[in-house]
PDB file of C-alpha atoms and ligand atoms in Angstrom:
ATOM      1  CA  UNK A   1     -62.371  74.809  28.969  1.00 93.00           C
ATOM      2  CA  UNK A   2     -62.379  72.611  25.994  1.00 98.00           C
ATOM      3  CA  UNK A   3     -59.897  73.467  23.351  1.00 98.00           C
ATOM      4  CA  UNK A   4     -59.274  73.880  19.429  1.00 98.00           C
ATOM      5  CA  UNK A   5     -56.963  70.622  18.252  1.00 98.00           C
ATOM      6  CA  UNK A   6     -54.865  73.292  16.113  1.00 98.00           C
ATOM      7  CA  UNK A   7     -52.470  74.690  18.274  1.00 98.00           C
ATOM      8  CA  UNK A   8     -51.767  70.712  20.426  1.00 98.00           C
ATOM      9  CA  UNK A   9     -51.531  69.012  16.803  1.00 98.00           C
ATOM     10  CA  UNK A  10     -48.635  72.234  15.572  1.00 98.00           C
ATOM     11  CA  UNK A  11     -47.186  70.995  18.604  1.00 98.00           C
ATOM     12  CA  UNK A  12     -47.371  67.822  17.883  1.00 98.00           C
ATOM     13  CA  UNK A  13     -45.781  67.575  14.448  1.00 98.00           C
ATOM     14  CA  UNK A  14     -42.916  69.804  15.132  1.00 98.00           C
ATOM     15  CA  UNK A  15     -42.296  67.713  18.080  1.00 98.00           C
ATOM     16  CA  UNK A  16     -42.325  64.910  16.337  1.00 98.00           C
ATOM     17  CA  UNK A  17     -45.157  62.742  18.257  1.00 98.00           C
ATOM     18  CA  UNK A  18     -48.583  62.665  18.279  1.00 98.00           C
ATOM     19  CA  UNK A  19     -51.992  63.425  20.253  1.00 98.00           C
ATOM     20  CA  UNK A  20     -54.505  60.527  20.874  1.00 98.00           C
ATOM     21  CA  UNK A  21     -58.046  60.699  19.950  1.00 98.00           C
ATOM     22  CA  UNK A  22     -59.563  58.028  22.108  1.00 98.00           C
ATOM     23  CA  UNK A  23     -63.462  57.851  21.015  1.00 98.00           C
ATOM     24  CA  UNK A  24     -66.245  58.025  23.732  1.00 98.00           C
ATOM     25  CA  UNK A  25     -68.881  56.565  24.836  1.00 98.00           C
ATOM     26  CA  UNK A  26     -70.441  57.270  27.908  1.00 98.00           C
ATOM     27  CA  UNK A  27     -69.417  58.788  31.453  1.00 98.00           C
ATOM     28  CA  UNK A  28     -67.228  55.879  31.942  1.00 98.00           C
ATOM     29  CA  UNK A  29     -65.161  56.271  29.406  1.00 98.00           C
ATOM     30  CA  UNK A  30     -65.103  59.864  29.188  1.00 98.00           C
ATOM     31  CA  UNK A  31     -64.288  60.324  32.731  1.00 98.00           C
ATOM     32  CA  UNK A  32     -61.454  57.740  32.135  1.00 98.00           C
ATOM     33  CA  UNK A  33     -59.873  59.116  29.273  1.00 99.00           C
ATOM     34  CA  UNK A  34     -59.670  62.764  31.058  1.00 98.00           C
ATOM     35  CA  UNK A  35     -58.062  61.531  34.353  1.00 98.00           C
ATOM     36  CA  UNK A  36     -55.141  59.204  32.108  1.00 99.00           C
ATOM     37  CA  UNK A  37     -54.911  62.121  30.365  1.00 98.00           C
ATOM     38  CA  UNK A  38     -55.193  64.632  33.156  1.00 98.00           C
ATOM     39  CA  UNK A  39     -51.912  61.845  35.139  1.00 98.00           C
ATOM     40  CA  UNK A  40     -50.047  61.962  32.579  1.00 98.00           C
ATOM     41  CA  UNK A  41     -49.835  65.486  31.470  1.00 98.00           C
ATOM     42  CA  UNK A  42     -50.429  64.665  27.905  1.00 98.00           C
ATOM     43  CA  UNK A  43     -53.390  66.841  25.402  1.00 98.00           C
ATOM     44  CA  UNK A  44     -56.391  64.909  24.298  1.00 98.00           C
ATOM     45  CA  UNK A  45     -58.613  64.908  21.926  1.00 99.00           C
ATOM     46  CA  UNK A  46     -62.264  63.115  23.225  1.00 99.00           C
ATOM     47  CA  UNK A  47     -63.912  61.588  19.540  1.00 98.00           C
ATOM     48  CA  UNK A  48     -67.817  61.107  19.428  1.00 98.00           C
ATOM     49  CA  UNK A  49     -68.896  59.345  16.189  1.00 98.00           C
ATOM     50  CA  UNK A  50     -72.657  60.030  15.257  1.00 98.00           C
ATOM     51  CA  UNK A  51     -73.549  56.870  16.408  1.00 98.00           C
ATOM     52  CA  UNK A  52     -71.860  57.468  19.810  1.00 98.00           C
ATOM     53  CA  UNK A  53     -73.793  60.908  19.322  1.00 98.00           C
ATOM     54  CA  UNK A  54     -77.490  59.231  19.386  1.00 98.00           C
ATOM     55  CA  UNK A  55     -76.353  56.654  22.071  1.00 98.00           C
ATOM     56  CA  UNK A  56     -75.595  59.624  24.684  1.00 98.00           C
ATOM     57  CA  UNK A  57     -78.789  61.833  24.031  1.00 98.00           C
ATOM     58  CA  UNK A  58     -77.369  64.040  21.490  1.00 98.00           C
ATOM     59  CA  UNK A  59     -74.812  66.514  21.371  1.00 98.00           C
ATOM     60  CA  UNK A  60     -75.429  68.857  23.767  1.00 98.00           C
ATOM     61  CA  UNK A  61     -75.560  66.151  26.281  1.00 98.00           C
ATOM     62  CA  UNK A  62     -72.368  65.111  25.271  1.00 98.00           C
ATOM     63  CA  UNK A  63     -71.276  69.053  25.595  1.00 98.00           C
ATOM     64  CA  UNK A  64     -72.647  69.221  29.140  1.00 98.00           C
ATOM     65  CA  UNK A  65     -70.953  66.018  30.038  1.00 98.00           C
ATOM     66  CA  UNK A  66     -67.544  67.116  29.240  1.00 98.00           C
ATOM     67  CA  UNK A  67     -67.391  70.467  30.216  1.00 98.00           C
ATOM     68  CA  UNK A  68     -68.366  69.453  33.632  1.00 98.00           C
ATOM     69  CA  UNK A  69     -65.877  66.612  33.992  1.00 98.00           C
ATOM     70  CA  UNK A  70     -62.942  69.368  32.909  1.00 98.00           C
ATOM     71  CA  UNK A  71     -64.568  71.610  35.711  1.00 98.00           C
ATOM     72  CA  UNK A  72     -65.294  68.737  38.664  1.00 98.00           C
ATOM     73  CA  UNK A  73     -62.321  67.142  37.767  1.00 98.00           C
ATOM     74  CA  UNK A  74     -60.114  70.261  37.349  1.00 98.00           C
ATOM     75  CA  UNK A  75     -58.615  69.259  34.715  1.00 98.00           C
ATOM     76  CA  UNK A  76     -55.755  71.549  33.280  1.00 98.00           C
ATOM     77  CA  UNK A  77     -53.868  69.785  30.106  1.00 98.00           C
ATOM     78  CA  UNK A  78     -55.723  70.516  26.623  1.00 98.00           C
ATOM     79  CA  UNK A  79     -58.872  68.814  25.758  1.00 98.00           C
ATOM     80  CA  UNK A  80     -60.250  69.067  22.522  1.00 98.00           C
ATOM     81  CA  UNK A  81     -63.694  67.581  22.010  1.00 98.00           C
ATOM     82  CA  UNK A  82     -63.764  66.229  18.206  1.00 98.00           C
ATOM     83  CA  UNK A  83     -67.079  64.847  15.770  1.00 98.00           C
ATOM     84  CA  UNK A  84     -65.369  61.785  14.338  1.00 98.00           C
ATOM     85  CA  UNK A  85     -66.570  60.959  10.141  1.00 95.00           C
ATOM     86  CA  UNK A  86     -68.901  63.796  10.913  1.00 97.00           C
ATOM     87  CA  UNK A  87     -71.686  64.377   7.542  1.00 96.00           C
ATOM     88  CA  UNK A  88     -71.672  67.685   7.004  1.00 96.00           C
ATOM     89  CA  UNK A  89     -74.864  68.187   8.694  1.00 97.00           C
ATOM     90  CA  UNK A  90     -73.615  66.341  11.800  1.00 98.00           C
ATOM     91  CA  UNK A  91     -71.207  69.334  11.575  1.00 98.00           C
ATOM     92  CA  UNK A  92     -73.285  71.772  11.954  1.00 98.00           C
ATOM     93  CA  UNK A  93     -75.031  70.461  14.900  1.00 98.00           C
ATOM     94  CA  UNK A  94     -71.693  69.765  16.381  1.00 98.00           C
ATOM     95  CA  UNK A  95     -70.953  73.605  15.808  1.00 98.00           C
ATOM     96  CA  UNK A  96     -74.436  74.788  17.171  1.00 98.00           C
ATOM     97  CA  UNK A  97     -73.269  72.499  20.325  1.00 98.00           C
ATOM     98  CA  UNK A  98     -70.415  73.864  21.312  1.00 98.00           C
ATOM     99  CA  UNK A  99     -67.666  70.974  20.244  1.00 98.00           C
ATOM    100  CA  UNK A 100     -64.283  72.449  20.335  1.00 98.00           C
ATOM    101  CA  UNK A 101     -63.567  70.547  16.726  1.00 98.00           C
ATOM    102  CA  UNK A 102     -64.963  68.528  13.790  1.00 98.00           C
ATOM    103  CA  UNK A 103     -64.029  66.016  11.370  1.00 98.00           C
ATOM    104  CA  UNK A 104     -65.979  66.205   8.135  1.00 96.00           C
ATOM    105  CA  UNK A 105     -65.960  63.330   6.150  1.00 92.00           C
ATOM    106  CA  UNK A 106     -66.111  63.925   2.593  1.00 87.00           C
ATOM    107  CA  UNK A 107     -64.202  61.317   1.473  1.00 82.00           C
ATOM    108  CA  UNK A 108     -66.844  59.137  -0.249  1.00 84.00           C
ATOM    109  CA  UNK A 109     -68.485  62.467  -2.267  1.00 88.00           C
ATOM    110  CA  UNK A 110     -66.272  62.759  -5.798  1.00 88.00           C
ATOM    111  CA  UNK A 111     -63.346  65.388  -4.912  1.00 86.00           C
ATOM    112  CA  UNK A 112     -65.156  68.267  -6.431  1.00 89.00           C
ATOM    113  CA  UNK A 113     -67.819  67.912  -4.030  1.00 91.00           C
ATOM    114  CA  UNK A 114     -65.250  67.204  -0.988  1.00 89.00           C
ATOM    115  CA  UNK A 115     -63.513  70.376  -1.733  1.00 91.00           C
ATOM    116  CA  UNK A 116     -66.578  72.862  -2.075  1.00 93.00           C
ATOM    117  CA  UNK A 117     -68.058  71.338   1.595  1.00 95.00           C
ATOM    118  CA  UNK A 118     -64.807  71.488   3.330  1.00 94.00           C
ATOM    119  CA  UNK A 119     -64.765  74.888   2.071  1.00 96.00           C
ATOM    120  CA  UNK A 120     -67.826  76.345   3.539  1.00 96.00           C
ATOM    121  CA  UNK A 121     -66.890  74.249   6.984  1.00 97.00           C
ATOM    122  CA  UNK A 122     -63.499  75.778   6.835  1.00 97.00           C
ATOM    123  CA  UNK A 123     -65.320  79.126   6.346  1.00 97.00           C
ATOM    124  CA  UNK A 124     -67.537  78.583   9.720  1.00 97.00           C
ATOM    125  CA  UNK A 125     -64.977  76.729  11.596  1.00 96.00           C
ATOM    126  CA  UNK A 126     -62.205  79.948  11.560  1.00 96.00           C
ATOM    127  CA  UNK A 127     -64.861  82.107  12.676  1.00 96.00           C
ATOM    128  CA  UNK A 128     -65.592  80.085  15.566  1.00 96.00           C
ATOM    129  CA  UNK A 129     -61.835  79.299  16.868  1.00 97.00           C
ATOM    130  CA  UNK A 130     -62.516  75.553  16.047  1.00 98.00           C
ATOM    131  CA  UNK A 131     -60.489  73.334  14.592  1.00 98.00           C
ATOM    132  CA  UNK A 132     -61.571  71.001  11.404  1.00 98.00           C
ATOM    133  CA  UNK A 133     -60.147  67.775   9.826  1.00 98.00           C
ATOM    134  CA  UNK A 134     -60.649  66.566   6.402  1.00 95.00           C
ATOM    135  CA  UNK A 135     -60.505  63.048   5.016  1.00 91.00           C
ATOM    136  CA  UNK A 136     -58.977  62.128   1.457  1.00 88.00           C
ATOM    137  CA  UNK A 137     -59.466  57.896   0.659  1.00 77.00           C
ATOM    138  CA  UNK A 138     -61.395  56.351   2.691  1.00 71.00           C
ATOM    139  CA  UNK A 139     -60.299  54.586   5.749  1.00 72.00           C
ATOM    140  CA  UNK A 140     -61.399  51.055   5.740  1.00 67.00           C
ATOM    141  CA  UNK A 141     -63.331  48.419   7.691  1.00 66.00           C
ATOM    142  CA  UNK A 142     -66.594  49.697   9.294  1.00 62.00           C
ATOM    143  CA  UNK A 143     -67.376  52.219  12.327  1.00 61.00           C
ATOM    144  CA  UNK A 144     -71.324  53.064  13.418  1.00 63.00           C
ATOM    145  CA  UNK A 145     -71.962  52.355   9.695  1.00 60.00           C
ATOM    146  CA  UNK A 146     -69.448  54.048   8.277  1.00 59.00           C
ATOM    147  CA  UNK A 147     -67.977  51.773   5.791  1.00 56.00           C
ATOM    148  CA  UNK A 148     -64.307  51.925   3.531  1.00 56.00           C
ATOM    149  CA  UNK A 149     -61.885  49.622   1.906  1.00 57.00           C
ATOM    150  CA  UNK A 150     -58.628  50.586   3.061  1.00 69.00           C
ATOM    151  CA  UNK A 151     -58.070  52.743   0.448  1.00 81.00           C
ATOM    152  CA  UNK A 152     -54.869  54.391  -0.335  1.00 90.00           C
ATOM    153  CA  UNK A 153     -55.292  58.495  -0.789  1.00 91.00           C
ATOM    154  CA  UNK A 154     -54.556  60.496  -3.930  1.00 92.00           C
ATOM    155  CA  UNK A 155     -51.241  62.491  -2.918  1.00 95.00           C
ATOM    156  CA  UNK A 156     -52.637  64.906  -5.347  1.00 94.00           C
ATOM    157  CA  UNK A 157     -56.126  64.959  -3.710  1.00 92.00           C
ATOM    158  CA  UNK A 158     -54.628  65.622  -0.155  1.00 94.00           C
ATOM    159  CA  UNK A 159     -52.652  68.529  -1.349  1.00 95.00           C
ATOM    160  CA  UNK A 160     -56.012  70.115  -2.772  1.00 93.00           C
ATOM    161  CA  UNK A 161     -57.959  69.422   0.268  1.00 93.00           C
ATOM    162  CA  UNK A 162     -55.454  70.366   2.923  1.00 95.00           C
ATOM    163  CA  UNK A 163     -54.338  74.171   0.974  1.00 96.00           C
ATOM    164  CA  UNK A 164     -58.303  74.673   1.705  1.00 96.00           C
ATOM    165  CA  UNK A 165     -57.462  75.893   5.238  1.00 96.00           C
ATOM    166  CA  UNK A 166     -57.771  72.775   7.368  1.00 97.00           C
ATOM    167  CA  UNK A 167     -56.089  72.112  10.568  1.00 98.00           C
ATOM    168  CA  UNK A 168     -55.574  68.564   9.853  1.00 98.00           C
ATOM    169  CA  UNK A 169     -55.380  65.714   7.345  1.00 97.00           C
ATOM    170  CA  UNK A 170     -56.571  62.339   7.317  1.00 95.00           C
ATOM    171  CA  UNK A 171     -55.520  60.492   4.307  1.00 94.00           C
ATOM    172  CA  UNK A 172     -56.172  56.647   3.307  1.00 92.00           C
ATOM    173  CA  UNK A 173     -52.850  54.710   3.988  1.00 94.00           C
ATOM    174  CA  UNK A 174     -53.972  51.295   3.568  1.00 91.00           C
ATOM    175  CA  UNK A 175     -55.218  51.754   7.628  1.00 93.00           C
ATOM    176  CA  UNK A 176     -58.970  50.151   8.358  1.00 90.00           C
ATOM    177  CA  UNK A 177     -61.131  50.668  11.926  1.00 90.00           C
ATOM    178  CA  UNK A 178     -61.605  47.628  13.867  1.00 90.00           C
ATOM    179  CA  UNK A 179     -59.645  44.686  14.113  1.00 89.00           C
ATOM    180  CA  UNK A 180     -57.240  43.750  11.291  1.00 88.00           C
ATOM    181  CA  UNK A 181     -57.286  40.777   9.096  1.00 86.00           C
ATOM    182  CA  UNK A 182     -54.442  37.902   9.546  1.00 85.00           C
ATOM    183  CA  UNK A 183     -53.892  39.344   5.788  1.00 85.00           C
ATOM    184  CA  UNK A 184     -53.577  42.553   6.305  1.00 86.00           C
ATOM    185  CA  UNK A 185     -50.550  44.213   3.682  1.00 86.00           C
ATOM    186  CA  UNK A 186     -49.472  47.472   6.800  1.00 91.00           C
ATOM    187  CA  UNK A 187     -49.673  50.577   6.224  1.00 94.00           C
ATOM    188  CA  UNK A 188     -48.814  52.259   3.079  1.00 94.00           C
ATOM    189  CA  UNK A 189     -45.673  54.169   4.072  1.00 97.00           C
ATOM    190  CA  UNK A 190     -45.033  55.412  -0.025  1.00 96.00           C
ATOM    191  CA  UNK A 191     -48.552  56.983   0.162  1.00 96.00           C
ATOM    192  CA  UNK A 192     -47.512  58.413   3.453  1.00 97.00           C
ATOM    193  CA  UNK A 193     -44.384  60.138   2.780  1.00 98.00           C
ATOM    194  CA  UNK A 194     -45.690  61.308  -0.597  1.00 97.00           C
ATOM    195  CA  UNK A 195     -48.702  63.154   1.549  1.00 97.00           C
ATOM    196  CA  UNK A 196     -46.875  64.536   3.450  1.00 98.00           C
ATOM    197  CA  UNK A 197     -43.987  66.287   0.797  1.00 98.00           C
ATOM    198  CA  UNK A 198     -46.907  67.391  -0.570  1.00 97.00           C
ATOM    199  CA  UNK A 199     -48.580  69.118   2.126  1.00 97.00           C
ATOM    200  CA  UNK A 200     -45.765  70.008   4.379  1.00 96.00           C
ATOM    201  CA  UNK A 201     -46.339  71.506   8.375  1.00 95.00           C
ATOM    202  CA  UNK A 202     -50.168  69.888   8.003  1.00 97.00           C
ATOM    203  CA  UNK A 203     -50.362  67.435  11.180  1.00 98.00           C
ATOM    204  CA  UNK A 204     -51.891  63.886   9.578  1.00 98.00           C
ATOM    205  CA  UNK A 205     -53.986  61.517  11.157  1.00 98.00           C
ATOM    206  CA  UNK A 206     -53.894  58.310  11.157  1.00 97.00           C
ATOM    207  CA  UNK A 207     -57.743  56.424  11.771  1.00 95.00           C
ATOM    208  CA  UNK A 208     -57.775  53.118  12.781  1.00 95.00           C
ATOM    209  CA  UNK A 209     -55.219  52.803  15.424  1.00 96.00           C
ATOM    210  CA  UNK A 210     -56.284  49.881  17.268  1.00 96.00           C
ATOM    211  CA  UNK A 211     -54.077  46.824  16.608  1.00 94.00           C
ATOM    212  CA  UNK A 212     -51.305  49.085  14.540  1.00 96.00           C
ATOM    213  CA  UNK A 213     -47.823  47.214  15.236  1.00 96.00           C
ATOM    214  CA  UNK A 214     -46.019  49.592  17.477  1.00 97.00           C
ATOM    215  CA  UNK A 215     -43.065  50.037  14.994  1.00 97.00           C
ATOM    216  CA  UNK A 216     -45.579  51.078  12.501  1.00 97.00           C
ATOM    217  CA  UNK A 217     -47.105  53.666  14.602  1.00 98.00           C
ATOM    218  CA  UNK A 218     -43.630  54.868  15.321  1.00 98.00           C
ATOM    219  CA  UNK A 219     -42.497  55.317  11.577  1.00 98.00           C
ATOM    220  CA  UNK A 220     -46.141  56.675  10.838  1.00 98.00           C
ATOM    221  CA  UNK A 221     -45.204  59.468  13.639  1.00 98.00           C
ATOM    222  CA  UNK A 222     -41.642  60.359  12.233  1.00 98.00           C
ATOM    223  CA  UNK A 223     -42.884  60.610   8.310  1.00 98.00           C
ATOM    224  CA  UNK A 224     -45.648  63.733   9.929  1.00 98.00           C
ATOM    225  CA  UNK A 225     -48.856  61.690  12.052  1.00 98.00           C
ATOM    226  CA  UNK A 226     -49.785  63.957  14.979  1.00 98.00           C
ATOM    227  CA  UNK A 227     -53.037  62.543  15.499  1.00 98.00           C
ATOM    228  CA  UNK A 228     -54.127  59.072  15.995  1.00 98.00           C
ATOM    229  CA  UNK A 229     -57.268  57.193  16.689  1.00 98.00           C
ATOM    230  CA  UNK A 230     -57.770  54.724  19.236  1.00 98.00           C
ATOM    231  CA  UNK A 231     -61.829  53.467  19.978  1.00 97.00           C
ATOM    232  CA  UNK A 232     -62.012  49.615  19.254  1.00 97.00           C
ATOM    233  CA  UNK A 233     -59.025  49.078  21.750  1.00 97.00           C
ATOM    234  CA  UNK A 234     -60.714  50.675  24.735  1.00 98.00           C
ATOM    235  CA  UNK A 235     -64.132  48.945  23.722  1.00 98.00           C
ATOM    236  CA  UNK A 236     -62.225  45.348  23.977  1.00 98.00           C
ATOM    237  CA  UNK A 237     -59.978  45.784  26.838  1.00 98.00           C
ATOM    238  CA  UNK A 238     -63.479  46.845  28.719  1.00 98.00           C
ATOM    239  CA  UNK A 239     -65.523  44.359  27.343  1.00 98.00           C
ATOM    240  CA  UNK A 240     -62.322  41.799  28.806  1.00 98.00           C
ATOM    241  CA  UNK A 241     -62.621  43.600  32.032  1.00 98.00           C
ATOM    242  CA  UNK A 242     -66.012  43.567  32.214  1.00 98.00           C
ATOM    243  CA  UNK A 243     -66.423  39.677  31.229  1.00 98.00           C
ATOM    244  CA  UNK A 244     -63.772  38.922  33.916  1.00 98.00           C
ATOM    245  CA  UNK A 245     -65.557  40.313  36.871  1.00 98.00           C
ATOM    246  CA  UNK A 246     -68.796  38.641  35.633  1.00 98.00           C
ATOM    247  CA  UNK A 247     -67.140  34.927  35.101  1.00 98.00           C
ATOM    248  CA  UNK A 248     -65.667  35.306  38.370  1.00 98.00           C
ATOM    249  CA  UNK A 249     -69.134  35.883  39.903  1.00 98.00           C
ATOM    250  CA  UNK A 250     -68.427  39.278  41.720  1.00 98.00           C
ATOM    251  CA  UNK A 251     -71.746  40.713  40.548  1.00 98.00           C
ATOM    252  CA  UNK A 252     -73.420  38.135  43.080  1.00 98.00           C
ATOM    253  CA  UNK A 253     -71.208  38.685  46.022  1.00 98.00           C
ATOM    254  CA  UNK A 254     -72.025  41.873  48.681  1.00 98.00           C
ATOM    255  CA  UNK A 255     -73.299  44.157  46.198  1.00 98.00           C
ATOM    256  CA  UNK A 256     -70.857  43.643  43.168  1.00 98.00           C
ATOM    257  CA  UNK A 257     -74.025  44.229  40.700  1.00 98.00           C
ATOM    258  CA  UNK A 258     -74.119  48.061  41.794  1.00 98.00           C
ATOM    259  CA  UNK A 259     -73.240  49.448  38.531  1.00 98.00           C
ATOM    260  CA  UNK A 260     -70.126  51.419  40.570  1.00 98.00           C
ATOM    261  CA  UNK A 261     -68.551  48.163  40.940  1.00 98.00           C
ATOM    262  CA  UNK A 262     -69.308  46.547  38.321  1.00 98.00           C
ATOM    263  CA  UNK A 263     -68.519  48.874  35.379  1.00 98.00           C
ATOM    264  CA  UNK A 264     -64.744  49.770  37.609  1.00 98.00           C
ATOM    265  CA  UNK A 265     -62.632  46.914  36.257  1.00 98.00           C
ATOM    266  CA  UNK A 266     -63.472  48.454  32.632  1.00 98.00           C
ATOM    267  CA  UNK A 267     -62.878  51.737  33.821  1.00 98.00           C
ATOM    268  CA  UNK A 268     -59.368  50.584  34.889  1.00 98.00           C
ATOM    269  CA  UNK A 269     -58.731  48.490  31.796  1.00 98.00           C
ATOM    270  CA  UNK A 270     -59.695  51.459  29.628  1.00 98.00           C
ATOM    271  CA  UNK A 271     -57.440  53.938  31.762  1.00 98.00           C
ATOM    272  CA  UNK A 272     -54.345  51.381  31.002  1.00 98.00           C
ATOM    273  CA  UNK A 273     -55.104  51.391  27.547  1.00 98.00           C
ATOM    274  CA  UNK A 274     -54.853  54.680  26.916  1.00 98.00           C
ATOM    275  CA  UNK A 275     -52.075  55.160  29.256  1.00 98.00           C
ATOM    276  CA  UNK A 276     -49.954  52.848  27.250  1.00 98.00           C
ATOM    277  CA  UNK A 277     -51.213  54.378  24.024  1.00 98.00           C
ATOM    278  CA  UNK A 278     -50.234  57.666  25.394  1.00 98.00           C
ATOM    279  CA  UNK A 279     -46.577  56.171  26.101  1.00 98.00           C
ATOM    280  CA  UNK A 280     -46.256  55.123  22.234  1.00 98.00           C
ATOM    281  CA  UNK A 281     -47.796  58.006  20.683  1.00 98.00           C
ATOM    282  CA  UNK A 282     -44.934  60.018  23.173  1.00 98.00           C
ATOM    283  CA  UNK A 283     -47.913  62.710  24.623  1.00 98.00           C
ATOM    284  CA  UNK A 284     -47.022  62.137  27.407  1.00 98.00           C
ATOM    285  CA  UNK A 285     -45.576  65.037  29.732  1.00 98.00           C
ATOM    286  CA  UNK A 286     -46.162  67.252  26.443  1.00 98.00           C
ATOM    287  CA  UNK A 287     -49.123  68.812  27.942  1.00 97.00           C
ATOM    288  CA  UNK A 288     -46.755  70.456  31.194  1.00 80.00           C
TER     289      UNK A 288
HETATM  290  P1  LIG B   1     -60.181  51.834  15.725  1.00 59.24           P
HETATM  291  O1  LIG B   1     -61.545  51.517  16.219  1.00 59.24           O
HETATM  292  O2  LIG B   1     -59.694  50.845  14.751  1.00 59.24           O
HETATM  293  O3  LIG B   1     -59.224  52.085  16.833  1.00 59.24           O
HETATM  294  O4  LIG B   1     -60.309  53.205  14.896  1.00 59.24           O
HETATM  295  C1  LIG B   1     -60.707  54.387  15.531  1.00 59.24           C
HETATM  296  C2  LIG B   1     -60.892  55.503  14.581  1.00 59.24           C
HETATM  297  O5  LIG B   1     -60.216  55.640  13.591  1.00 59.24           O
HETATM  298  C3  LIG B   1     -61.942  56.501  14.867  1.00 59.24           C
HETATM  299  O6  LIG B   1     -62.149  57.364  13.815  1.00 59.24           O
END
């Protein structure tokens, strides 16, 4: 049974590491996200952008998918199924769906206007046993046509946002999705540590995870990140995979094109992935 991210991320920060959110796509990824997670004894949390919404019919596909993988694969550690930079309509739908949790992303509406949402959303959320994360400065680089700078968050801002009842905080550290430019200045570790004075037990999240030095991710942890976001990662290392089999012409020997074999070597590269992501974030064996 999918899961509220509340209670895993409490865990999380007081235990000083952090749960993955690893972003899906389709049954391939899904299905390899829940058995890493499922070997390794860590929580998850499963993010579906909107985009990644359309691509796999809709939410209550998505819904259906899932809970049918936890049952057929009995899977036992906590699973959270998350709306990543959800609108606040997206949100509802999500809700209507049966997601487990939701991400509203309010950070491009003036503050004002971010508080009073989040409000209502907190409002709906309790009610239901979800769980709901905010975002304060907007996280840079562009995902499914979400677009940011890499900005840095308003310590202020986060404090205001995160005493509205929310499970969890992402703020703007200087962190952008996708790949990171050769001039990229790291991750704002001032902004950090001043967000999290400010707002205390709230587990942060950090977007963007893919291609975060490991030392970074480690010092992001230990100044109050319980939640970080992997997607572009898995989406290279299966696009390698998958590029791999196909240069080495195994989709025209035997029957290599059946989409069983030729979609496994990404399977496998996405399942290592996450498995060392698991390892860094330090999930693993948390979920026992
Ligand atoms: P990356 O694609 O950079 O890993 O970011 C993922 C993310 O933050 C999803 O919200």
């Amino acid at each position: 049974m999918l899961v509220s991210a509340k209670e895993m991320l409490q865990k999380a920060k007081a235990g000083h590491y952090a749960v993955g959110q690893f972003n899906i796509n389709n049954l391939e990824w899904t299905k390899a996200i829940l058995l890493t997670a499922e070997e390794l004894k860590s929580p998850v949390i499963l993010g579906v952008s909107e985009g990644a919404g359309k691509y796999m019919c809709g939410y209550k596909t998505v819904v259906g998918m899932v809970n049918g993988m936890l049952e057929e694969l009995k899977i036992t550690v906590p699973v959270a199924l998350h709306l990543d930079h959800g609108s606040y309509e997206g949100c509802l739908k999500c809700i209507e769906a049966g997601f487990s949790s939701i991400m509203f992303d309010g950070s491009h509406y003036p503050i004002d206007e971010n508080v009073a949402k989040t409000t209502e959303l907190v409002k709906i959320v309790k009610e239901k046993g979800m769980s709901l994360e905010a975002e304060v400065g907007a996280i840079g680089g562009e995902e499914d046509g979400v677009v940011g700078k890499g900005e840095c968050a308003d310590p202020n801002e986060c404090k205001a946002i995160a005493d509205l009842g929310v499970d969890m905080l992402a703020a703007g550290i200087g962190n952008i999705h996708g790949k990171y430019p050769e001039n990229w200045e790291g991750l704002s570790f001032e902004t950090l540590d001043a967000v999290q004075q400010l707002t205390g037990e709230m587990p942060l999240v950090l977007h963007g995870g893919t291609g975060i030095p490991d030392d970074m991710i480690q010092k992001a942890i230990s100044l109050g990140v319980a939640k970080i976001n992997v997607n572009t990662e898995c989406q290279l290392s299966f696009a390698a995979a998958t590029r791999k089999y196909i240069e080495e012409g195994k989709d025209e020997k035997g029957k290599g094109y059946d989409p069983r074999k030729l979609l496994a070597p990404g399977f496998e590269a996405i399942k290592e992935t996450v498995k060392e992501k698991m390892e860094l974030f330090g999930s693993v064996g948390k979920a026992e």
